[in-house]
Amino acid sequence: MATCVCVFISEGSSGVTGSISLVQNQEDSPTVIEGQLRGLTPNQRHGISVCTYGDARDSSSSCGPIFNPFGKTHGSPSDDPALRMEGDLGNITADASGNATIKVDESNIKIYGPHSVIGRSIVICAGADDEGRGGHENSLSTGNAGPRVAYGVIGLSNPTSA
Ligand SMILES: *[C@@H]1O[C@H](CO)[C@@H](O)[C@H](O)[C@H]1NC(C)=O
Ligand SMILES: *[C@@H]1O[C@H](CO)[C@@H](O)[C@H](O)[C@H]1NC(C)=O
């Protein structure tokens, strides 16, 4: 079993924080992605994706585009995994107090193997991800989800930390 954690840093003054764990039992099993965010715009859907780099030198900008090692088109987690980017995670929905939880099993996200997400990042956006269907010039690359409000680097978790 491999366990990673991503601790979110607020982009600018967004105030969005939280953490997400990623657990993969073995090389061919889906990765269980589970965690909480807070400080989001209440009652709003927010795009969430794994991005290519775990580089926070220029905040979320240096995290790069959505992780897409096979050159696919942006889509929804409900689309065939073969037909969407590996980093496409869809939306999280904030409640009336700006909290959101995520719990998904994602077969496109790997911790083991050559396309591991270790050392990459997770980015949260201000708006909803249209999952490639919005007809906007950015729909097929980013889902036109607006500016990034939080980001964190995916690293191996310390089993002795809470
Ligand atoms: C994400 O939100 C957009 C806009 O509301 C919606 O079209 C899309 O279906 C949502 N996807 C998921 C997985 O919730
Ligand atoms: C929102 O999250 C914060 C921090 O985790 C928590 O203290 C608060 O009780 C949550 N609010 C609701 C309504 O669940």
Tab-separated table of N, CA, C and O in Angstrom, residues 48-125:
chain	number	residue	atom	x	y	z
A	48	ILE	N	-11.425	20.694	-9.554
A	48	ILE	CA	-10.272	20.119	-8.846
A	48	ILE	C	-9.526	19.224	-9.817
A	48	ILE	O	-10.145	18.436	-10.547
A	49	SER	N	-8.208	19.374	-9.864
A	49	SER	CA	-7.433	18.541	-10.773
A	49	SER	C	-6.031	18.306	-10.238
A	49	SER	O	-5.501	19.105	-9.463
A	50	VAL	N	-5.464	17.187	-10.661
A	50	VAL	CA	-4.048	16.938	-10.418
A	50	VAL	C	-3.274	17.658	-11.516
A	50	VAL	O	-3.600	17.507	-12.706
A	51	CYS	N	-2.303	18.478	-11.126
A	51	CYS	CA	-1.500	19.198	-12.103
A	51	CYS	C	-0.097	18.600	-12.203
A	51	CYS	O	0.328	17.815	-11.353
A	52	THR	N	0.595	18.965	-13.274
A	52	THR	CA	1.803	18.250	-13.693
A	52	THR	C	2.969	18.353	-12.725
A	52	THR	O	3.695	17.373	-12.521
A	53	TYR	N	3.181	19.536	-12.149
A	53	TYR	CA	4.392	19.745	-11.352
A	53	TYR	C	4.070	19.983	-9.882
A	53	TYR	O	3.052	20.594	-9.543
A	54	GLY	N	4.973	19.542	-9.026
A	54	GLY	CA	4.880	19.837	-7.603
A	54	GLY	C	5.781	21.002	-7.273
A	54	GLY	O	6.574	20.950	-6.341
A	55	ASP	N	5.651	22.056	-8.047
A	55	ASP	CA	6.546	23.213	-7.937
A	55	ASP	C	5.727	24.428	-7.527
A	55	ASP	O	4.938	24.947	-8.316
A	56	ALA	N	5.896	24.871	-6.280
A	56	ALA	CA	5.107	25.981	-5.751
A	56	ALA	C	5.914	27.273	-5.687
A	56	ALA	O	5.537	28.199	-4.982
A	57	ARG	N	7.024	27.344	-6.446
A	57	ARG	CA	7.847	28.561	-6.372
A	57	ARG	C	7.090	29.797	-6.818
A	57	ARG	O	7.313	30.886	-6.320
A	58	ASP	N	6.183	29.621	-7.801
A	58	ASP	CA	5.371	30.741	-8.262
A	58	ASP	C	3.901	30.419	-7.935
A	58	ASP	O	3.032	30.504	-8.795
A	59	SER	N	3.675	30.004	-6.664
A	59	SER	CA	2.342	29.580	-6.206
A	59	SER	C	1.765	28.539	-7.169
A	59	SER	O	2.498	27.696	-7.667
A	60	SER	N	0.465	28.611	-7.439
A	60	SER	CA	-0.129	27.550	-8.260
A	60	SER	C	0.262	27.658	-9.734
A	60	SER	O	0.117	26.678	-10.474
A	61	SER	N	0.771	28.820	-10.172
A	61	SER	CA	1.140	28.950	-11.597
A	61	SER	C	2.213	27.951	-11.987
A	61	SER	O	2.168	27.360	-13.072
A	62	SER	N	3.199	27.740	-11.087
A	62	SER	CA	4.291	26.828	-11.432
A	62	SER	C	3.895	25.362	-11.264
A	62	SER	O	4.694	24.480	-11.568
A	63	CYS	N	2.665	25.088	-10.809
A	63	CYS	CA	2.176	23.698	-10.783
A	63	CYS	C	1.840	23.201	-12.191
A	63	CYS	O	1.663	21.991	-12.392
A	64	GLY	N	1.735	24.137	-13.150
A	64	GLY	CA	1.545	23.740	-14.545
A	64	GLY	C	0.122	23.310	-14.864
A	64	GLY	O	-0.791	23.474	-14.058
A	65	PRO	N	-0.049	22.742	-16.072
A	65	PRO	CA	-1.392	22.352	-16.534
A	65	PRO	C	-1.859	21.051	-15.888
A	65	PRO	O	-1.098	20.387	-15.183
A	66	ILE	N	-3.104	20.676	-16.170
A	66	ILE	CA	-3.652	19.404	-15.686
A	66	ILE	C	-2.763	18.260	-16.182
A	66	ILE	O	-2.348	18.233	-17.342
A	67	PHE	N	-2.467	17.322	-15.271
A	67	PHE	CA	-1.591	16.183	-15.580
A	67	PHE	C	-2.198	15.367	-16.719
A	67	PHE	O	-3.318	14.866	-16.613
A	68	ASN	N	-1.445	15.240	-17.810
A	68	ASN	CA	-2.001	14.675	-19.039
A	68	ASN	C	-0.905	13.942	-19.809
A	68	ASN	O	-0.558	14.314	-20.932
A	69	PRO	N	-0.351	12.870	-19.230
A	69	PRO	CA	0.825	12.229	-19.841
A	69	PRO	C	0.550	11.594	-21.195
A	69	PRO	O	1.493	11.328	-21.954
A	70	PHE	N	-0.722	11.345	-21.530
A	70	PHE	CA	-1.030	10.673	-22.803
A	70	PHE	C	-1.668	11.610	-23.824
A	70	PHE	O	-2.199	11.154	-24.843
A	71	GLY	N	-1.632	12.932	-23.564
A	71	GLY	CA	-2.111	13.896	-24.547
A	71	GLY	C	-3.596	13.787	-24.848
A	71	GLY	O	-4.024	13.917	-25.994
A	72	LYS	N	-4.422	13.544	-23.831
A	72	LYS	CA	-5.857	13.388	-24.044
A	72	LYS	C	-6.597	14.726	-23.886
A	72	LYS	O	-6.000	15.752	-23.569
A	73	THR	N	-7.921	14.680	-24.104
A	73	THR	CA	-8.757	15.871	-23.997
A	73	THR	C	-9.402	15.912	-22.621
A	73	THR	O	-9.786	14.874	-22.083
A	74	HIS	N	-9.551	17.128	-22.080
A	74	HIS	CA	-10.153	17.320	-20.765
A	74	HIS	C	-11.577	16.761	-20.724
A	74	HIS	O	-12.340	16.917	-21.670
A	75	GLY	N	-11.923	16.108	-19.607
A	75	GLY	CA	-13.267	15.540	-19.494
A	75	GLY	C	-13.713	15.397	-18.058
A	75	GLY	O	-13.116	15.954	-17.144
A	76	SER	N	-14.775	14.623	-17.879
A	76	SER	CA	-15.404	14.424	-16.567
A	76	SER	C	-14.963	13.101	-15.974
A	76	SER	O	-14.746	12.138	-16.708
A	77	PRO	N	-14.909	13.006	-14.635
A	77	PRO	CA	-14.631	11.700	-14.020
A	77	PRO	C	-15.657	10.644	-14.402
A	77	PRO	O	-15.385	9.458	-14.285
A	78	SER	N	-16.840	11.070	-14.885
A	78	SER	CA	-17.837	10.084	-15.294
A	78	SER	C	-17.606	9.608	-16.735
A	78	SER	O	-18.254	8.665	-17.186
A	79	ASP	N	-16.681	10.237	-17.452
A	79	ASP	CA	-16.337	9.771	-18.798
A	79	ASP	C	-15.427	8.547	-18.697
A	79	ASP	O	-14.789	8.317	-17.673
A	80	ASP	N	-15.344	7.797	-19.791
A	80	ASP	CA	-14.420	6.672	-19.897
A	80	ASP	C	-13.008	7.153	-19.510
A	80	ASP	O	-12.510	8.120	-20.089
A	81	PRO	N	-12.373	6.475	-18.544
A	81	PRO	CA	-11.024	6.908	-18.130
A	81	PRO	C	-10.036	6.998	-19.288
A	81	PRO	O	-9.082	7.777	-19.234
A	82	ALA	N	-10.279	6.204	-20.342
A	82	ALA	CA	-9.359	6.222	-21.488
A	82	ALA	C	-9.495	7.493	-22.314
A	82	ALA	O	-8.639	7.792	-23.145
A	83	LEU	N	-10.578	8.244	-22.095
A	83	LEU	CA	-10.870	9.396	-22.957
A	83	LEU	C	-10.780	10.733	-22.219
A	83	LEU	O	-11.367	11.712	-22.648
A	84	ARG	N	-10.078	10.780	-21.111
A	84	ARG	CA	-9.924	12.045	-20.392
A	84	ARG	C	-8.525	12.124	-19.796
A	84	ARG	O	-7.832	11.117	-19.688
A	85	MET	N	-8.158	13.326	-19.390
A	85	MET	CA	-6.833	13.524	-18.825
A	85	MET	C	-6.706	12.773	-17.500
A	85	MET	O	-7.675	12.673	-16.740
A	86	GLU	N	-5.484	12.295	-17.196
A	86	GLU	CA	-5.282	11.536	-15.955
A	86	GLU	C	-5.604	12.403	-14.729
A	86	GLU	O	-6.043	11.909	-13.709
A	87	GLY	N	-5.383	13.725	-14.864
A	87	GLY	CA	-5.577	14.607	-13.709
A	87	GLY	C	-6.988	15.123	-13.525
A	87	GLY	O	-7.257	15.865	-12.578
A	88	ASP	N	-7.920	14.757	-14.411
A	88	ASP	CA	-9.295	15.271	-14.324
A	88	ASP	C	-10.046	14.683	-13.133
A	88	ASP	O	-10.344	13.483	-13.110
A	89	LEU	N	-10.379	15.516	-12.147
A	89	LEU	CA	-11.128	15.039	-10.977
A	89	LEU	C	-12.512	15.673	-10.865
A	89	LEU	O	-13.243	15.399	-9.911
A	90	GLY	N	-12.901	16.554	-11.783
A	90	GLY	CA	-14.252	17.115	-11.751
A	90	GLY	C	-14.379	18.275	-10.786
A	90	GLY	O	-13.559	19.192	-10.805
A	91	ASN	N	-15.425	18.240	-9.975
A	91	ASN	CA	-15.704	19.332	-9.027
A	91	ASN	C	-15.780	18.809	-7.601
A	91	ASN	O	-16.126	17.658	-7.381
A	92	ILE	N	-15.553	19.718	-6.668
A	92	ILE	CA	-16.018	19.516	-5.300
A	92	ILE	C	-17.080	20.580	-5.062
A	92	ILE	O	-17.023	21.667	-5.645
A	93	THR	N	-18.064	20.277	-4.222
A	93	THR	CA	-19.162	21.214	-3.981
A	93	THR	C	-19.092	21.724	-2.552
A	93	THR	O	-19.153	20.937	-1.604
A	94	ALA	N	-18.953	23.043	-2.409
A	94	ALA	CA	-18.891	23.647	-1.074
A	94	ALA	C	-20.289	23.742	-0.485
A	94	ALA	O	-21.253	24.046	-1.194
A	95	ASP	N	-20.391	23.486	0.825
A	95	ASP	CA	-21.671	23.644	1.515
A	95	ASP	C	-21.887	25.123	1.873
A	95	ASP	O	-21.098	25.993	1.484
A	96	ALA	N	-22.931	25.397	2.634
A	96	ALA	CA	-23.287	26.787	2.945
A	96	ALA	C	-22.225	27.489	3.785
A	96	ALA	O	-22.185	28.724	3.829
A	97	SER	N	-21.331	26.709	4.437
A	97	SER	CA	-20.255	27.349	5.202
A	97	SER	C	-18.918	27.328	4.462
A	97	SER	O	-17.876	27.676	5.026
A	98	GLY	N	-18.939	26.921	3.192
A	98	GLY	CA	-17.704	26.947	2.397
A	98	GLY	C	-16.820	25.726	2.587
A	98	GLY	O	-15.678	25.712	2.154
A	99	ASN	N	-17.357	24.687	3.226
A	99	ASN	CA	-16.609	23.428	3.378
A	99	ASN	C	-16.972	22.478	2.239
A	99	ASN	O	-18.110	22.468	1.779
A	100	ALA	N	-16.018	21.644	1.872
A	100	ALA	CA	-16.299	20.604	0.883
A	100	ALA	C	-15.525	19.355	1.242
A	100	ALA	O	-14.419	19.426	1.788
A	101	THR	N	-16.108	18.204	0.933
A	101	THR	CA	-15.380	16.942	1.103
A	101	THR	C	-15.284	16.259	-0.249
A	101	THR	O	-16.092	16.492	-1.147
A	102	ILE	N	-14.269	15.421	-0.373
A	102	ILE	CA	-14.131	14.598	-1.570
A	102	ILE	C	-13.868	13.180	-1.112
A	102	ILE	O	-13.140	12.953	-0.141
A	103	LYS	N	-14.500	12.206	-1.778
A	103	LYS	CA	-14.152	10.805	-1.570
A	103	LYS	C	-14.460	10.086	-2.869
A	103	LYS	O	-15.619	9.878	-3.204
A	104	VAL	N	-13.417	9.799	-3.624
A	104	VAL	CA	-13.599	9.124	-4.910
A	104	VAL	C	-12.545	8.031	-5.080
A	104	VAL	O	-11.445	8.114	-4.533
A	105	ASP	N	-12.913	7.003	-5.833
A	105	ASP	CA	-11.965	5.972	-6.279
A	105	ASP	C	-11.649	6.312	-7.723
A	105	ASP	O	-12.556	6.319	-8.557
A	106	GLU	N	-10.401	6.580	-8.022
A	106	GLU	CA	-10.056	7.061	-9.362
A	106	GLU	C	-9.017	6.138	-9.996
A	106	GLU	O	-7.871	6.089	-9.550
A	107	SER	N	-9.450	5.418	-11.044
A	107	SER	CA	-8.529	4.454	-11.669
A	107	SER	C	-7.448	5.137	-12.497
A	107	SER	O	-6.420	4.528	-12.801
A	108	ASN	N	-7.663	6.404	-12.884
A	108	ASN	CA	-6.653	7.110	-13.681
A	108	ASN	C	-5.495	7.654	-12.834
A	108	ASN	O	-4.480	8.043	-13.387
A	109	ILE	N	-5.684	7.733	-11.525
A	109	ILE	CA	-4.637	8.286	-10.663
A	109	ILE	C	-3.800	7.146	-10.096
A	109	ILE	O	-4.338	6.216	-9.492
A	110	LYS	N	-2.491	7.221	-10.324
A	110	LYS	CA	-1.574	6.171	-9.880
A	110	LYS	C	-0.570	6.737	-8.879
A	110	LYS	O	-0.065	7.858	-9.064
A	111	ILE	N	-0.278	5.951	-7.866
A	111	ILE	CA	0.846	6.288	-6.989
A	111	ILE	C	2.035	5.413	-7.377
A	111	ILE	O	3.172	5.867	-7.415
A	112	TYR	N	1.750	4.153	-7.712
A	112	TYR	CA	2.784	3.255	-8.218
A	112	TYR	C	3.042	3.521	-9.704
A	112	TYR	O	2.156	4.001	-10.420
A	113	GLY	N	4.223	3.140	-10.169
A	113	GLY	CA	4.485	3.076	-11.602
A	113	GLY	C	5.001	4.363	-12.219
A	113	GLY	O	5.197	5.375	-11.548
A	114	PRO	N	5.220	4.317	-13.547
A	114	PRO	CA	5.876	5.433	-14.247
A	114	PRO	C	5.039	6.704	-14.303
A	114	PRO	O	5.589	7.790	-14.537
A	115	HIS	N	3.714	6.616	-14.109
A	115	HIS	CA	2.879	7.813	-14.168
A	115	HIS	C	2.357	8.188	-12.787
A	115	HIS	O	1.256	8.706	-12.632
A	116	SER	N	3.204	7.932	-11.793
A	116	SER	CA	2.858	8.258	-10.413
A	116	SER	C	2.587	9.752	-10.248
A	116	SER	O	3.213	10.587	-10.899
A	117	VAL	N	1.666	10.049	-9.330
A	117	VAL	CA	1.394	11.458	-9.019
A	117	VAL	C	2.272	11.981	-7.869
A	117	VAL	O	2.164	13.156	-7.505
A	118	ILE	N	3.143	11.125	-7.317
A	118	ILE	CA	4.050	11.607	-6.262
A	118	ILE	C	4.907	12.745	-6.826
A	118	ILE	O	5.487	12.613	-7.912
A	119	GLY	N	4.949	13.854	-6.107
A	119	GLY	CA	5.744	15.000	-6.561
A	119	GLY	C	4.999	15.897	-7.530
A	119	GLY	O	5.569	16.858	-8.039
A	120	ARG	N	3.737	15.593	-7.802
A	120	ARG	CA	2.905	16.491	-8.616
A	120	ARG	C	2.066	17.334	-7.667
A	120	ARG	O	2.463	17.548	-6.517
A	121	SER	N	0.911	17.833	-8.079
A	121	SER	CA	0.159	18.751	-7.218
A	121	SER	C	-1.335	18.561	-7.440
A	121	SER	O	-1.755	17.937	-8.416
A	122	ILE	N	-2.119	19.104	-6.524
A	122	ILE	CA	-3.578	19.197	-6.724
A	122	ILE	C	-3.933	20.670	-6.644
A	122	ILE	O	-3.430	21.399	-5.771
A	123	VAL	N	-4.765	21.123	-7.569
A	123	VAL	CA	-5.154	22.530	-7.654
A	123	VAL	C	-6.684	22.633	-7.584
A	123	VAL	O	-7.399	21.830	-8.192
A	124	ILE	N	-7.159	23.616	-6.808
A	124	ILE	CA	-8.593	23.887	-6.680
A	124	ILE	C	-8.877	25.220	-7.380
A	124	ILE	O	-8.124	26.189	-7.208
A	125	CYS	N	-9.969	25.285	-8.153
A	125	CYS	CA	-10.305	26.504	-8.889
A	125	CYS	C	-11.508	27.218	-8.278
A	125	CYS	O	-12.297	26.629	-7.546
